[in-house]
Short mmCIF file of C-alpha atoms and ligand atoms in Angstrom, two decimals:
data_model
loop_
_atom_site.label_atom_id
_atom_site.label_comp_id
_atom_site.label_asym_id
_atom_site.label_seq_id
_atom_site.Cartn_x
_atom_site.Cartn_y
_atom_site.Cartn_z
CA MET D 128 -29.22 -24.71 -10.63
CA SER D 129 -29.58 -21.19 -9.47
CA TYR D 130 -28.22 -19.82 -6.24
CA VAL D 131 -30.72 -18.70 -3.59
CA LEU D 132 -30.55 -17.92 0.13
CA GLU D 133 -33.25 -19.34 2.27
CA GLY D 134 -34.93 -16.96 4.68
CA LEU D 135 -37.56 -17.75 7.27
CA THR D 136 -40.25 -17.08 4.68
CA GLY D 137 -38.75 -18.76 1.65
CA ALA D 138 -36.09 -18.35 -0.99
CA TRP D 139 -34.44 -15.07 -2.04
CA GLU D 140 -32.50 -14.37 -5.15
CA LEU D 141 -29.37 -12.13 -5.08
CA VAL D 142 -28.69 -9.31 -7.52
CA ILE D 143 -25.14 -7.99 -7.74
CA GLY D 144 -23.49 -5.24 -9.80
CA LEU D 145 -19.84 -4.26 -9.48
CA GLU D 146 -18.02 -0.98 -9.94
CA VAL D 147 -14.28 -1.73 -10.28
CA HIS D 148 -11.57 0.88 -10.09
CA ALA D 149 -8.56 -0.22 -12.01
CA GLN D 150 -5.35 1.78 -11.95
CA VAL D 151 -4.08 2.45 -15.48
CA ILE D 152 -0.54 1.23 -16.20
CA SER D 153 1.31 4.22 -17.57
CA GLN D 154 4.49 6.17 -16.92
CA ALA D 155 2.76 9.42 -16.02
CA LYS D 156 -0.49 10.51 -14.39
CA LEU D 157 -3.70 11.20 -16.30
CA PHE D 158 -3.28 14.94 -16.63
CA SER D 159 0.32 15.65 -15.53
CA GLY D 160 3.87 14.46 -16.19
CA ALA D 161 4.46 13.27 -12.68
CA PRO D 162 5.35 9.62 -12.30
CA ALA D 163 2.35 7.20 -11.73
CA SER D 164 4.51 4.61 -10.01
CA TYR D 165 3.53 2.95 -6.72
CA GLY D 166 5.25 3.90 -3.45
CA GLY D 167 8.04 6.47 -3.14
CA GLU D 168 8.61 9.04 -0.43
CA PRO D 169 5.34 10.89 0.39
CA ASN D 170 4.74 13.81 -2.03
CA ALA D 171 7.74 12.83 -4.24
CA HIS D 172 5.52 12.20 -7.33
CA VAL D 173 3.59 15.50 -7.32
CA SER D 174 3.56 18.07 -10.05
CA LEU D 175 2.04 21.57 -9.68
CA VAL D 176 -0.96 20.31 -11.58
CA ASP D 177 -1.52 17.43 -9.08
CA ALA D 178 -1.17 19.88 -6.15
CA ALA D 179 -3.68 22.21 -7.91
CA PHE D 180 -1.55 25.32 -7.87
CA PRO D 181 -3.32 28.34 -9.23
CA GLY D 182 -3.31 28.65 -12.95
CA MET D 183 -2.19 25.09 -13.64
CA LEU D 184 -3.85 23.37 -16.58
CA PRO D 185 -4.45 19.64 -17.19
CA VAL D 186 -3.09 17.98 -20.35
CA ILE D 187 -4.53 14.62 -21.25
CA ASN D 188 -2.07 11.70 -21.29
CA LYS D 189 -2.61 9.96 -24.57
CA GLU D 190 -1.26 6.65 -23.28
CA CYS D 191 -3.85 6.52 -20.53
CA VAL D 192 -6.59 6.98 -23.22
CA ALA D 193 -5.04 4.19 -25.24
CA GLN D 194 -5.02 1.92 -22.23
CA ALA D 195 -8.75 2.59 -21.53
CA VAL D 196 -9.52 2.00 -25.22
CA ARG D 197 -7.58 -1.32 -25.21
CA THR D 198 -9.55 -2.30 -22.14
CA GLY D 199 -12.82 -1.39 -23.77
CA LEU D 200 -11.90 -3.49 -26.79
CA GLY D 201 -10.96 -6.40 -24.51
CA LEU D 202 -14.47 -6.20 -22.98
CA ASN D 203 -16.14 -6.24 -26.44
CA ALA D 204 -17.41 -2.77 -25.70
CA ARG D 205 -18.37 0.20 -27.81
CA VAL D 206 -15.66 2.82 -28.01
CA ASN D 207 -17.14 6.33 -28.12
CA LEU D 208 -15.27 8.43 -30.68
CA GLU D 209 -16.30 11.48 -28.72
CA SER D 210 -16.37 11.67 -24.98
CA ARG D 211 -16.03 14.38 -22.34
CA PHE D 212 -14.42 15.13 -19.02
CA ASP D 213 -16.47 16.43 -16.13
CA ARG D 214 -15.67 17.92 -12.81
CA LYS D 215 -16.98 15.97 -9.80
CA ASN D 216 -16.93 18.55 -7.05
CA TYR D 217 -16.40 17.81 -3.38
CA PHE D 218 -14.23 19.15 -0.57
CA TYR D 219 -11.64 16.90 0.99
CA ALA D 220 -8.15 17.48 2.33
CA ASP D 221 -6.57 14.99 -0.05
CA LEU D 222 -8.25 16.66 -3.07
CA PRO D 223 -6.56 20.10 -3.38
CA ALA D 224 -8.50 21.17 -6.48
CA GLY D 225 -11.81 20.69 -4.82
CA TYR D 226 -12.93 18.46 -7.66
CA GLN D 227 -11.95 15.27 -9.32
CA ILE D 228 -11.79 15.13 -13.12
CA SER D 229 -13.95 12.19 -14.24
CA GLN D 230 -16.44 11.32 -17.02
CA PHE D 231 -20.09 11.43 -16.21
CA THR D 232 -22.59 11.85 -19.02
CA ARG D 233 -20.34 10.87 -21.94
CA PRO D 234 -17.85 8.11 -21.00
CA LEU D 235 -15.07 6.94 -23.28
CA ILE D 236 -16.39 3.38 -23.34
CA GLY D 237 -19.97 2.26 -23.58
CA ALA D 238 -21.71 -1.16 -23.31
CA GLY D 239 -19.80 -4.40 -23.46
CA THR D 240 -19.80 -7.95 -22.12
CA LEU D 241 -17.65 -10.29 -20.16
CA GLU D 242 -18.08 -14.07 -20.17
CA ILE D 243 -17.60 -16.00 -16.96
CA GLU D 244 -17.34 -19.68 -16.40
CA LEU D 245 -18.67 -21.29 -13.25
CA ALA D 246 -17.43 -24.34 -11.37
CA ASP D 247 -20.07 -26.56 -12.96
CA GLY D 248 -18.76 -25.55 -16.44
CA SER D 249 -21.63 -23.31 -17.28
CA LEU D 250 -21.11 -19.97 -19.05
CA ARG D 251 -22.71 -16.64 -18.28
CA GLN D 252 -22.51 -13.28 -20.05
CA ILE D 253 -22.21 -10.30 -17.69
CA GLY D 254 -23.09 -6.93 -19.14
CA ILE D 255 -20.59 -4.09 -18.90
CA THR D 256 -22.45 -0.77 -18.62
CA ARG D 257 -19.53 1.57 -19.22
CA LEU D 258 -15.88 2.36 -18.58
CA HIS D 259 -14.71 5.81 -17.89
CA LEU D 260 -11.36 7.54 -17.06
CA GLU D 261 -10.91 9.49 -13.89
CA GLN D 262 -8.24 10.76 -11.47
CA ASP D 263 -7.32 9.08 -8.26
CA ALA D 264 -7.25 11.24 -5.10
CA GLY D 265 -4.42 11.65 -2.58
CA LYS D 266 -4.23 9.90 0.78
CA SER D 267 -4.88 11.30 4.24
CA MET D 268 -2.75 9.78 7.00
CA HIS D 269 -4.22 10.10 10.47
CA ASP D 270 -1.86 7.76 12.26
CA GLN D 271 1.53 9.40 11.65
CA SER D 272 1.36 12.18 14.24
CA PRO D 273 -0.57 12.54 17.52
CA THR D 274 -1.75 16.05 16.66
CA LYS D 275 -1.80 16.33 12.85
CA SER D 276 -3.22 14.62 9.84
CA LEU D 277 -0.75 14.38 7.02
CA ILE D 278 -1.46 14.36 3.28
CA ASP D 279 0.38 12.36 0.65
CA LEU D 280 -0.42 13.46 -2.94
CA ASN D 281 1.57 10.78 -4.73
CA ARG D 282 -1.60 9.06 -5.85
CA ALA D 283 -3.40 12.34 -6.73
CA GLY D 284 -4.03 12.49 -10.45
CA VAL D 285 -3.06 8.89 -11.21
CA GLY D 286 -5.31 7.53 -14.01
CA LEU D 287 -8.08 5.14 -12.98
CA MET D 288 -10.57 3.22 -15.14
CA GLU D 289 -13.90 2.85 -13.53
CA ILE D 290 -15.51 -0.28 -15.01
CA VAL D 291 -19.23 -0.56 -14.15
CA SER D 292 -21.21 -3.83 -14.62
CA GLU D 293 -24.91 -4.34 -15.13
CA PRO D 294 -26.73 -5.89 -12.17
CA ASP D 295 -26.33 -9.33 -13.86
CA MET D 296 -24.63 -11.42 -11.19
CA ARG D 297 -26.71 -13.75 -9.04
CA SER D 298 -24.28 -15.31 -6.56
CA PRO D 299 -21.05 -14.68 -4.75
CA GLU D 300 -19.46 -17.26 -7.03
CA GLU D 301 -20.48 -15.29 -10.10
CA ALA D 302 -19.09 -12.07 -8.63
CA GLY D 303 -15.81 -13.82 -7.80
CA ALA D 304 -15.57 -15.32 -11.36
CA TYR D 305 -16.31 -11.84 -12.83
CA LEU D 306 -13.52 -10.21 -10.85
CA ARG D 307 -11.02 -12.90 -11.60
CA LYS D 308 -11.86 -12.86 -15.28
CA LEU D 309 -11.70 -9.06 -15.42
CA ARG D 310 -8.33 -9.16 -13.73
CA THR D 311 -7.06 -11.74 -16.20
CA ILE D 312 -8.19 -9.62 -19.16
CA LEU D 313 -6.55 -6.46 -17.73
CA ARG D 314 -3.34 -8.32 -17.16
CA TYR D 315 -3.37 -9.88 -20.70
CA LEU D 316 -3.89 -6.37 -22.12
CA GLY D 317 -1.24 -4.84 -19.81
CA THR D 318 -3.59 -2.02 -18.87
CA CYS D 319 -3.77 -2.67 -15.11
CA ASP D 320 -1.64 -4.96 -12.89
CA GLY D 321 -4.73 -6.14 -11.02
CA ASN D 322 -3.03 -6.30 -7.60
CA MET D 323 -5.93 -5.95 -5.28
CA GLU D 324 -3.65 -6.06 -2.17
CA GLU D 325 -1.83 -2.97 -3.36
CA GLY D 326 -5.13 -1.27 -4.17
CA SER D 327 -4.52 -0.99 -7.93
CA MET D 328 -7.79 -2.86 -8.43
CA ARG D 329 -10.67 -2.34 -5.95
CA ALA D 330 -14.36 -3.02 -6.07
CA ASP D 331 -17.51 -1.28 -4.94
CA VAL D 332 -20.11 -4.07 -4.50
CA ASN D 333 -23.76 -3.30 -5.07
CA VAL D 334 -26.15 -5.90 -3.59
CA SER D 335 -29.90 -6.35 -3.42
CA VAL D 336 -32.18 -9.34 -2.81
CA ARG D 337 -35.60 -10.18 -4.27
CA ARG D 338 -38.12 -12.94 -4.77
CA ALA D 339 -37.78 -14.80 -8.03
CA GLY D 340 -39.44 -12.95 -10.87
CA GLU D 341 -39.74 -9.63 -9.00
CA PRO D 342 -38.38 -6.32 -10.26
CA LEU D 343 -35.18 -5.04 -8.64
CA ARG D 344 -35.35 -4.02 -5.02
CA THR D 345 -33.29 -1.31 -3.24
CA ARG D 346 -29.53 -1.96 -3.27
CA CYS D 347 -26.75 -1.18 -0.90
CA GLU D 348 -23.25 -0.36 -2.03
CA ILE D 349 -20.26 -1.74 -0.15
CA LYS D 350 -17.28 0.48 -0.75
CA ASN D 351 -13.76 -0.43 -1.59
CA VAL D 352 -13.49 -4.15 -1.04
CA ASN D 353 -9.96 -5.26 -1.72
CA SER D 354 -9.86 -8.97 -2.41
CA VAL D 355 -11.99 -11.46 -4.32
CA ARG D 356 -12.59 -13.47 -1.22
CA PHE D 357 -13.80 -10.45 0.72
CA VAL D 358 -16.11 -9.44 -2.17
CA MET D 359 -17.70 -12.93 -2.00
CA GLN D 360 -18.02 -12.81 1.75
CA ALA D 361 -19.39 -9.30 1.80
CA ILE D 362 -22.09 -10.17 -0.69
CA GLU D 363 -23.42 -13.16 1.32
CA ILE D 364 -23.30 -11.30 4.58
CA GLU D 365 -24.96 -8.19 3.16
CA ALA D 366 -27.62 -10.31 1.41
CA ARG D 367 -28.48 -12.11 4.63
CA ARG D 368 -28.79 -8.74 6.46
CA GLN D 369 -31.18 -7.45 3.78
CA ILE D 370 -33.26 -10.66 3.88
CA GLU D 371 -33.67 -10.26 7.61
CA VAL D 372 -34.78 -6.62 7.20
CA TRP D 373 -37.36 -7.51 4.56
CA GLU D 374 -38.60 -10.45 6.52
CA ARG D 375 -39.09 -8.30 9.61
CA ASP D 376 -41.37 -6.18 7.38
CA GLY D 377 -38.68 -3.50 7.40
CA VAL D 378 -37.37 -1.58 4.44
CA VAL D 379 -33.82 -1.70 3.08
CA ASP D 380 -32.52 1.83 2.70
CA GLN D 381 -30.26 2.68 -0.16
CA GLU D 382 -26.96 3.38 1.54
CA THR D 383 -23.21 3.08 1.33
CA ARG D 384 -21.75 0.47 3.69
CA LEU D 385 -18.32 -0.83 4.73
CA PHE D 386 -17.35 -4.44 5.04
CA ASP D 387 -15.50 -5.45 8.19
CA PRO D 388 -13.96 -8.89 7.49
CA GLY D 389 -12.79 -9.25 11.11
CA ARG D 390 -16.30 -9.04 12.50
CA GLY D 391 -18.03 -10.55 9.46
CA GLU D 392 -20.50 -7.72 9.09
CA THR D 393 -21.24 -4.67 6.94
CA ARG D 394 -21.80 -1.29 8.59
CA SER D 395 -23.59 1.81 7.39
CA LEU D 396 -21.33 4.64 6.21
CA ARG D 397 -23.86 7.04 4.88
CA SER D 398 -27.43 6.93 3.69
CA LYS D 399 -28.82 8.12 0.43
CA GLU D 400 -30.21 11.24 2.19
CA ASP D 401 -26.76 12.50 2.92
CA ALA D 402 -25.34 11.33 -0.41
CA HIS D 403 -23.07 13.83 -2.07
CA ASP D 404 -24.32 16.23 -4.62
CA TYR D 405 -21.31 16.47 -6.77
CA ARG D 406 -22.54 19.27 -9.05
CA TYR D 407 -21.05 17.71 -12.15
CA PHE D 408 -20.33 20.00 -15.03
CA PRO D 409 -18.00 19.74 -18.08
CA ASP D 410 -14.46 20.67 -17.24
CA PRO D 411 -13.85 23.99 -19.02
CA ASP D 412 -10.05 23.32 -19.09
CA LEU D 413 -10.45 20.27 -21.32
CA LEU D 414 -11.74 19.94 -24.82
CA PRO D 415 -14.03 17.03 -25.66
CA LEU D 416 -11.94 13.92 -26.30
CA VAL D 417 -12.14 13.02 -29.97
CA LEU D 418 -10.55 9.83 -31.16
CA ASP D 419 -9.01 9.39 -34.59
CA GLU D 420 -10.50 6.30 -36.32
CA GLY D 421 -7.16 5.25 -37.75
CA TRP D 422 -5.55 5.36 -34.31
CA LEU D 423 -8.39 3.31 -32.94
CA ALA D 424 -8.03 0.77 -35.75
CA ALA D 425 -4.27 0.54 -35.04
CA LEU D 426 -4.88 -0.18 -31.31
CA LYS D 427 -7.38 -2.82 -32.29
CA ALA D 428 -4.98 -4.47 -34.66
CA GLN D 429 -2.30 -4.64 -31.93
CA LEU D 430 -4.46 -6.27 -29.27
CA PRO D 431 -2.92 -9.50 -27.88
CA GLU D 432 -4.75 -12.74 -28.04
CA LEU D 433 -7.24 -12.66 -25.10
CA PRO D 434 -8.02 -15.49 -22.70
CA ASP D 435 -11.19 -16.81 -24.27
CA ALA D 436 -9.64 -16.94 -27.72
CA LYS D 437 -6.54 -18.56 -26.31
CA ARG D 438 -8.57 -21.18 -24.45
CA ASP D 439 -10.48 -22.04 -27.64
CA ARG D 440 -7.27 -22.31 -29.61
CA PHE D 441 -5.59 -24.52 -26.91
CA ILE D 442 -8.60 -26.88 -27.19
CA THR D 443 -8.48 -27.22 -30.92
CA GLN D 444 -4.74 -26.94 -31.53
CA TYR D 445 -3.53 -29.15 -28.68
CA GLY D 446 -6.60 -31.32 -28.10
CA ILE D 447 -6.64 -30.58 -24.41
CA ALA D 448 -9.71 -30.70 -22.18
CA ARG D 449 -11.71 -27.44 -21.82
CA ASN D 450 -11.23 -27.42 -18.09
CA ASP D 451 -7.38 -27.69 -18.38
CA ALA D 452 -7.35 -25.01 -21.10
CA GLY D 453 -9.33 -22.73 -18.77
CA VAL D 454 -6.82 -23.21 -15.92
CA LEU D 455 -3.87 -22.67 -18.24
CA VAL D 456 -5.08 -19.45 -19.78
CA ALA D 457 -6.13 -17.79 -16.51
CA ASP D 458 -2.55 -16.49 -16.16
CA ARG D 459 -0.80 -15.42 -19.35
CA ALA D 460 2.61 -16.46 -18.04
CA VAL D 461 1.24 -19.94 -17.38
CA ALA D 462 -0.20 -20.11 -20.83
CA ASP D 463 3.11 -19.07 -22.39
CA TYR D 464 4.96 -21.64 -20.32
CA PHE D 465 2.50 -24.38 -21.36
CA GLU D 466 2.93 -23.53 -25.09
CA VAL D 467 6.67 -23.94 -24.86
CA VAL D 468 6.24 -27.39 -23.33
CA ALA D 469 3.39 -28.44 -25.61
CA VAL D 470 5.15 -27.55 -28.81
CA GLY D 471 7.99 -29.91 -27.98
CA ALA D 472 6.21 -32.71 -26.12
CA GLU D 473 2.78 -34.44 -26.08
CA PRO D 474 0.32 -31.60 -25.31
CA ARG D 475 -2.08 -33.54 -23.09
CA LEU D 476 0.86 -34.82 -21.03
CA ALA D 477 2.16 -31.21 -20.95
CA ALA D 478 -1.24 -29.87 -19.65
CA ASN D 479 -1.32 -32.53 -16.90
CA TRP D 480 2.22 -31.78 -15.77
CA VAL D 481 1.82 -28.02 -15.76
CA THR D 482 -1.50 -28.00 -13.87
CA GLY D 483 -0.43 -30.88 -11.61
CA ASP D 484 3.22 -31.34 -10.72
CA LEU D 485 4.44 -27.91 -11.70
CA PHE D 486 1.70 -26.03 -9.86
CA ALA D 487 2.34 -28.22 -6.79
CA ALA D 488 6.06 -27.52 -6.96
CA LEU D 489 5.44 -23.77 -7.29
CA ASN D 490 3.11 -23.89 -4.30
CA ARG D 491 5.60 -25.84 -2.24
CA THR D 492 8.54 -23.59 -3.02
CA GLY D 493 6.53 -20.36 -2.93
CA ARG D 494 7.85 -19.39 -6.37
CA SER D 495 5.91 -17.80 -9.22
CA ILE D 496 5.76 -19.22 -12.76
CA ASP D 497 8.22 -16.50 -14.01
CA ASP D 498 10.66 -17.66 -11.35
CA SER D 499 9.90 -21.39 -11.74
CA PRO D 500 12.68 -23.71 -10.47
CA VAL D 501 12.07 -25.85 -13.58
CA THR D 502 11.96 -23.74 -16.78
CA ALA D 503 9.53 -24.48 -19.62
CA PRO D 504 12.31 -25.86 -21.89
CA ALA D 505 13.55 -28.04 -19.05
CA LEU D 506 10.09 -29.56 -18.44
CA ARG D 507 9.65 -29.97 -22.23
CA ASP D 508 12.92 -31.96 -22.36
CA LEU D 509 11.86 -34.16 -19.45
CA LEU D 510 8.45 -34.94 -21.15
CA ARG D 511 10.25 -35.73 -24.41
CA LEU D 512 12.24 -38.35 -22.57
CA VAL D 513 8.94 -39.82 -21.37
CA GLY D 514 7.51 -39.68 -24.90
CA ASP D 515 10.41 -41.45 -26.49
CA GLN D 516 10.46 -44.13 -23.77
CA THR D 517 13.77 -43.17 -22.32
CA ILE D 518 12.15 -43.13 -18.89
CA ASN D 519 8.71 -44.19 -17.69
CA GLY D 520 6.17 -41.88 -16.12
CA ARG D 521 6.83 -43.01 -12.51
CA ILE D 522 10.56 -42.31 -12.75
CA ALA D 523 9.73 -38.94 -14.40
CA LYS D 524 8.08 -37.85 -11.19
CA ASP D 525 11.24 -38.50 -9.22
CA VAL D 526 13.37 -36.85 -11.86
CA PHE D 527 11.13 -33.80 -11.75
CA GLU D 528 11.40 -33.54 -7.99
CA GLU D 529 15.20 -33.62 -8.26
CA MET D 530 15.11 -30.96 -10.99
CA VAL D 531 13.04 -28.82 -8.64
CA GLN D 532 15.73 -29.20 -5.94
CA THR D 533 18.88 -28.88 -8.10
CA GLY D 534 17.91 -27.38 -11.43
CA GLU D 535 19.87 -30.19 -13.17
CA PRO D 536 18.70 -30.95 -16.70
CA ALA D 537 16.62 -34.14 -17.00
CA GLU D 538 18.92 -35.95 -19.46
CA ALA D 539 22.08 -35.45 -17.34
CA LEU D 540 20.25 -36.46 -14.28
CA ILE D 541 18.91 -39.70 -15.83
CA GLU D 542 22.32 -40.67 -17.11
CA ARG D 543 24.06 -39.90 -13.88
CA LYS D 544 21.55 -41.93 -11.83
CA GLY D 545 21.06 -44.71 -14.40
CA LEU D 546 17.32 -44.23 -14.61
CA ARG D 547 16.82 -45.27 -18.20
CA GLN D 548 13.80 -47.36 -18.73
CA ILE D 549 14.36 -51.19 -19.14
CA THR D 550 12.82 -52.40 -22.36
CA ASP D 551 15.18 -55.23 -23.05
CA PRO D 552 12.97 -58.37 -23.03
CA ALA D 553 15.77 -60.56 -21.67
CA ALA D 554 16.36 -58.26 -18.72
CA LEU D 555 12.67 -58.06 -18.00
CA SER D 556 12.18 -61.80 -18.13
CA ALA D 557 15.14 -62.32 -15.80
CA ALA D 558 13.45 -60.00 -13.28
CA ILE D 559 10.16 -61.83 -13.74
CA ASP D 560 11.74 -65.24 -13.29
CA ASP D 561 13.42 -64.09 -10.16
CA VAL D 562 10.16 -62.73 -8.67
CA ILE D 563 8.25 -65.86 -9.52
CA ALA D 564 10.96 -68.05 -7.98
CA ARG D 565 10.74 -66.11 -4.77
CA HIS D 566 6.93 -66.38 -4.52
CA PRO D 567 5.85 -69.92 -5.32
CA ASP D 568 2.87 -69.63 -2.94
CA LYS D 569 1.56 -66.51 -4.62
CA LEU D 570 2.04 -68.20 -7.99
CA ALA D 571 -0.04 -71.13 -6.86
CA GLU D 572 -2.79 -68.87 -5.56
CA PHE D 573 -2.85 -66.93 -8.76
CA ARG D 574 -3.07 -70.05 -10.90
CA SER D 575 -5.97 -71.35 -8.75
CA GLY D 576 -7.93 -68.26 -9.67
CA LYS D 577 -6.87 -65.35 -7.43
CA GLU D 578 -6.56 -63.01 -10.46
CA LYS D 579 -6.06 -59.90 -8.49
CA LEU D 580 -2.63 -61.08 -7.44
CA PHE D 581 -1.52 -59.95 -10.88
CA GLY D 582 -1.04 -56.49 -9.42
CA PHE D 583 1.17 -57.89 -6.73
CA PHE D 584 3.50 -59.43 -9.32
CA VAL D 585 3.62 -56.21 -11.35
CA GLY D 586 4.62 -54.28 -8.23
CA GLN D 587 7.35 -56.86 -7.39
CA VAL D 588 8.82 -56.73 -10.84
CA MET D 589 8.83 -52.95 -10.86
CA LYS D 590 10.48 -52.99 -7.47
CA ALA D 591 13.12 -55.44 -8.71
CA THR D 592 13.89 -53.06 -11.61
CA GLN D 593 14.09 -50.00 -9.20
CA GLY D 594 10.96 -48.71 -10.94
CA ARG D 595 12.70 -48.62 -14.31
CA GLY D 596 10.76 -51.34 -16.05
CA ASN D 597 8.65 -50.28 -18.99
CA PRO D 598 5.19 -50.77 -17.44
CA ALA D 599 3.53 -51.91 -20.64
CA LEU D 600 6.20 -54.47 -21.38
CA VAL D 601 6.22 -55.70 -17.77
CA ASN D 602 2.48 -56.24 -17.92
CA GLU D 603 2.64 -58.02 -21.16
CA ALA D 604 5.57 -60.33 -20.31
CA LEU D 605 4.20 -61.07 -16.93
CA GLY D 606 0.83 -61.96 -18.37
CA ARG D 607 2.32 -64.37 -20.74
CA ARG D 608 4.57 -65.96 -18.11
CA LEU D 609 1.97 -66.31 -15.31
CA ARG D 610 -0.70 -67.81 -17.49
CA LEU D 611 1.60 -70.52 -18.86
P1 LIG L 79 -24.36 4.98 -8.89
O1 LIG L 79 -23.65 5.73 -9.96
O2 LIG L 79 -25.15 5.79 -8.00
O3 LIG L 79 -23.44 4.11 -8.17
P2 LIG L 79 -25.47 3.17 -10.96
O4 LIG L 79 -26.86 3.20 -11.48
O5 LIG L 79 -24.42 3.57 -11.83
O6 LIG L 79 -25.46 4.05 -9.60
O7 LIG L 79 -25.21 1.73 -10.47
C1 LIG L 79 -24.04 1.36 -9.83
C2 LIG L 79 -23.99 -0.10 -9.77
O8 LIG L 79 -25.06 -0.70 -9.10
C3 LIG L 79 -23.92 -0.84 -11.11
O9 LIG L 79 -22.90 -1.76 -11.14
C4 LIG L 79 -25.29 -1.56 -11.16
O10 LIG L 79 -25.17 -2.77 -11.87
C5 LIG L 79 -25.60 -1.81 -9.77
N1 LIG L 79 -26.99 -1.87 -9.47
C6 LIG L 79 -27.98 -1.02 -9.80
N2 LIG L 79 -29.20 -1.41 -9.32
C7 LIG L 79 -28.99 -2.56 -8.57
C8 LIG L 79 -29.82 -3.35 -7.74
N3 LIG L 79 -31.08 -3.15 -7.60
N4 LIG L 79 -29.20 -4.41 -7.14
C9 LIG L 79 -27.87 -4.67 -7.23
N5 LIG L 79 -27.07 -3.90 -7.97
C10 LIG L 79 -27.56 -2.87 -8.62
MG1 LIG L 80 -21.60 3.89 -7.34
#
């Protein structure tokens, strides 16, 4: 079922295209040797190139190019063996050179695709238009002094990948799924940390609306949205605004807007008429970027297994449900954790425990998977003890909770607390006899046809064994005994 918004005059379809800026993970900046790391004292990570001192020349950082190529390969995109850097000219205090080095007409990476999965399980292919490398700008700080604006050039010159999608998305949900999937892929590749809160991944959101079957209408671009939730909110709010304009017989102007989450509205920043003319031209300080085919092949050969491939492998290798596999591969650390558990214990049980009890425990304790209070080998050992019938599933939950609190290994804990499962038929029938002796009334009711009392007896026997009875054996023995 497709997503539409109802206006006063009928249904409207949404059209969404995203431009994502992703900061390249590298030691140094794109064209200088200054550190690309986050934070630091203002202007501590600035070389003469970043500060655009006269006569300074840019030198391309090969690792940044490799990172962009890996990303292109991860997006099933064409890698252009020859690309070019252009100057994008504008004046701003945090841009000392007066231009940003970017790629305009000939980007490093061409068309690709990204597959998203929606809540109803359906799959969609979203087209990637291009990916190019460019420099980040510095930061102006207007709130540090009552009389001055200050400039921090630590970010100036840091490598960014701009990843542009086709206008292929049709709902806030699709845009959210696209961003999350892109972030997962970048993190798998190790090419961007994907931290939207820190600004190392940010999105410009292009939105238009139309009647079903129409050609594209005018879009607006919402700049620099910094969380998946805000992107989804901004899309719906902006689409509703445009619908209102069209329905009032107005015209949507192509403009750049800002999203204000506090007020739940988008506001105009600048219209197309005052859009910048950047006077792009090839940067004369840089030669065209020509890739060596052998180098490209080596990068390709070293790519890690990506989320889609890992999901498909989990399904076939471990026999787990597609949905569980999708959840497990969304975070590489979770996928790795799961595999350690699944190799040593029953995989479907492992998937249930990781996505259920483990996730709940991480949530509760505010810990991340890398810092999990129960390590993967520890959970594997616990599930082995369920698999070999040392403990039953109910007791395993309690043992796990205790492991979360204390970090004690499952086996030691089970021995110390005497939690081994009772499978001895004599011990179980003694417990059963005892329960029956204490409930003659219930026995009579059961025998006169009140079958659902069976559950009551099971519960009583489990209680009598402090939850340690083997559930299958208890059921079986009880069934035989009650139906005598
Ligand atoms: P610009 O470089 O001026 O931002 P582009 O043509 O590169 O313009 O498009 C930028 C983004 O806008 C792309 O992600 C594209 O998918 C999206 N886009 C283009 N047309 C529309 C439209 N009519 N509705 C929604 N998004 C659009
Ligand atoms: Mg744009």
